Coordinates of C-alpha atoms in Angstrom, one line a residue:
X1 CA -18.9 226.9 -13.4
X2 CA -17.6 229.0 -15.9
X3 CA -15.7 232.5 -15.9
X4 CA -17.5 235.0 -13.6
X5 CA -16.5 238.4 -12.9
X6 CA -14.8 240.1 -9.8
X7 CA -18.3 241.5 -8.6
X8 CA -20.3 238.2 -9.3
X9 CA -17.0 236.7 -7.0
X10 CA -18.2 238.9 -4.4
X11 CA -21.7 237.9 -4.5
X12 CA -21.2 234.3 -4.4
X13 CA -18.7 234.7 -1.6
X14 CA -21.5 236.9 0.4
X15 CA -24.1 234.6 -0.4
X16 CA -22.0 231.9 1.0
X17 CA -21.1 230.0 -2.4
X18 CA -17.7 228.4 -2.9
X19 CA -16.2 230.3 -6.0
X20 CA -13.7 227.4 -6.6
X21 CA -14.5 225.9 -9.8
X22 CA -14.9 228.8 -11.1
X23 CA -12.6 231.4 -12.8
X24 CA -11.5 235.5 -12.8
X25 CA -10.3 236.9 -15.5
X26 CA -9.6 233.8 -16.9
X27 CA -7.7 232.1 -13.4
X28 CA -9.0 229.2 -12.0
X29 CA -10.1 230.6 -8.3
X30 CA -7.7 228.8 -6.7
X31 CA -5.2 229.9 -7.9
X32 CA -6.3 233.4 -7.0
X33 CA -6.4 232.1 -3.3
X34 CA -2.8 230.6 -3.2
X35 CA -1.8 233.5 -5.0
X36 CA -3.5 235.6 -1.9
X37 CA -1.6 233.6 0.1
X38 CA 1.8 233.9 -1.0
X39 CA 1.3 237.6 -1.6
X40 CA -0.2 237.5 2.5
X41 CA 3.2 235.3 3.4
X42 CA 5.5 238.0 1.8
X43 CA 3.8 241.0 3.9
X44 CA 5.5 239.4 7.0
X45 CA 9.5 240.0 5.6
X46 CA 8.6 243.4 6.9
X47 CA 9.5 241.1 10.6
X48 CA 13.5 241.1 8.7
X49 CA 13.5 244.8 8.8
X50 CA 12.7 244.9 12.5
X51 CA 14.7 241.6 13.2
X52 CA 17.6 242.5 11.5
X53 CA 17.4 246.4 12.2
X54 CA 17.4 249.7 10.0
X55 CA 21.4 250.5 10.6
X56 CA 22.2 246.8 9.7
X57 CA 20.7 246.8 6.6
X58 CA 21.2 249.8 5.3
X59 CA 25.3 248.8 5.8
X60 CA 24.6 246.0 3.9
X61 CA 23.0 248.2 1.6
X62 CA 26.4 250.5 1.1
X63 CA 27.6 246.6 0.4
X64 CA 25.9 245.8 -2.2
X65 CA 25.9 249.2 -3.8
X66 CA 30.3 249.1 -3.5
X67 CA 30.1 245.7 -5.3
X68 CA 27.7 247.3 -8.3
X69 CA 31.0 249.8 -8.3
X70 CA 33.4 247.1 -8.3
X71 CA 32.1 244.6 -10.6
X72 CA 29.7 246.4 -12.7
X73 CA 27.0 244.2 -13.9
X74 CA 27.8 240.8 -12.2
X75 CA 25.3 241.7 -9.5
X76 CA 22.8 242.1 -12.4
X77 CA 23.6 238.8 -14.1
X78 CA 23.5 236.9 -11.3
X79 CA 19.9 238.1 -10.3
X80 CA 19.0 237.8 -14.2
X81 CA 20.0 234.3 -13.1
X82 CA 18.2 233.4 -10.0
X83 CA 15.4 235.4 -11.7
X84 CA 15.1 232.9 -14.9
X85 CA 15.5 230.0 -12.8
X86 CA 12.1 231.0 -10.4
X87 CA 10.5 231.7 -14.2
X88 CA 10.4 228.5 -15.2
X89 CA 9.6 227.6 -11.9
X90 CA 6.4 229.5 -12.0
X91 CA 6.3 227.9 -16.0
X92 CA 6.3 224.8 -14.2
X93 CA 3.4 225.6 -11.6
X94 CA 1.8 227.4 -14.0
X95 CA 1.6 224.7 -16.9
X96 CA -1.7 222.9 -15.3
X97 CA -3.6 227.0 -15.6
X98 CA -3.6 226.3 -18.9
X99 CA -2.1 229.3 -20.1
X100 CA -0.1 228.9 -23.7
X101 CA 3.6 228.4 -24.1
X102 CA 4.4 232.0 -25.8
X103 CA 2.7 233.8 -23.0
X104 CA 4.8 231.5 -19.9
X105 CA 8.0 232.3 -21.9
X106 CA 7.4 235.8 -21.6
X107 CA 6.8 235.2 -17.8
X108 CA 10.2 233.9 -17.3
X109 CA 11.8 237.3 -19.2
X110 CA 10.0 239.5 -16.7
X111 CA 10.8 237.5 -14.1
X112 CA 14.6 236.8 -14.6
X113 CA 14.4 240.8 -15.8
X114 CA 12.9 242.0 -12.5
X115 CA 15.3 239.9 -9.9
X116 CA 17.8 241.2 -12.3
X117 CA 16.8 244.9 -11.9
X118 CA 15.6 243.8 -8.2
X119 CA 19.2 243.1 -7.3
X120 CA 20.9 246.2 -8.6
X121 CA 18.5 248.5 -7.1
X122 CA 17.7 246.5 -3.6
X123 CA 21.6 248.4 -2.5
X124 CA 20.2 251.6 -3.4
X125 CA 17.0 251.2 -1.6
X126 CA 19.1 249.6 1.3
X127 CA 20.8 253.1 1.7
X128 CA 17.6 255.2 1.9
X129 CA 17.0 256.1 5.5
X130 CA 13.1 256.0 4.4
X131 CA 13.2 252.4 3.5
X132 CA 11.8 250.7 7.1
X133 CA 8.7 253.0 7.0
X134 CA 7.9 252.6 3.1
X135 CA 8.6 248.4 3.6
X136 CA 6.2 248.6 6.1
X137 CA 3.5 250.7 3.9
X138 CA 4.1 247.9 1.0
X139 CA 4.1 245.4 3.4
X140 CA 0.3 246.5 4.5
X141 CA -0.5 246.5 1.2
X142 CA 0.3 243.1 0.1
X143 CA -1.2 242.0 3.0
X144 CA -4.6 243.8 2.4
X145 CA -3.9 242.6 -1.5
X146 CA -3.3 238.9 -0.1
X147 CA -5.9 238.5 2.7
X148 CA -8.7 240.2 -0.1
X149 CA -7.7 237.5 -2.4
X150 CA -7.1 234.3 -0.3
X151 CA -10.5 235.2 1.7
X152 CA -12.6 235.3 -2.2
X153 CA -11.1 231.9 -3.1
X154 CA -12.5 231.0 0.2

């Protein structure tokens, strides 16, 4: 099967044909479905905010925002770190996709570059006495986002 688009996914999955084997937007459909999955998985750390509890975090949050203070960019680097390290870990999952080598390096910058800026604003966001209730409105859209793709790949 060759590449098919998202409303040709749609009627294959209602006419109860497998779309694996085939590709979207130039993604092998399973890879659509794992992403699904992962993106389904992540909706549930919404359970930490109720686990852990609003007050709790947002300490933490005053934390983390008093280290920024203290340290200046360190929080930054080391997020920049963990963040380049899960890039080429998604380089490394990613190499069988296909995809060329200029366009997976890039994926590593925007990935160490987002835990980076992930890390420096998460204190911030951690302070906001909003933060529970818009978690739990991402949360049911990665879920919706996840379930939508993980049930196509199906």
């Amino acid at each position: 099967m060759g590449d098919i688009s998202y409303l040709q996914a749609w009627q294959m999955w209602l006419d109860g044909k497998s779309t694996l084997g085939s590709t979207l937007w130039g993604v092998p459909m399973i890879w659509w479905g794992r992403a699904g999955k992962i993106l389904t998985f992540l909706s549930g750390a919404v359970v930490i905010i109720d686990l852990v509890g609003v007050e709790r975090l947002s300490r933490y949050g005053d934390r983390l925002v008093r280290l920024m203070a203290a340290h200046g960019s360190l929080p930054f680097i080391a997020g920049l770190f963990a963040g380049v390290i899960a890039g080429w870990l998604t380089v490394a999952a990613t190499a069988s996709m296909g995809t060329d080598s200029q366009l997976r390096s890039w994926l590593v910058i925007v990935v160490g570059g987002a835990a980076g800026g992930f890390t420096t604003m998460i204190g911030f966001a951690l302070q906001h006495r909003r933060f529970a209730s818009m978690a739990r409105w991402v949360s049911l859209g990665l879920l919706l986002i996840g379930f939508h793709f993980d049930l196509l790949a199906s």
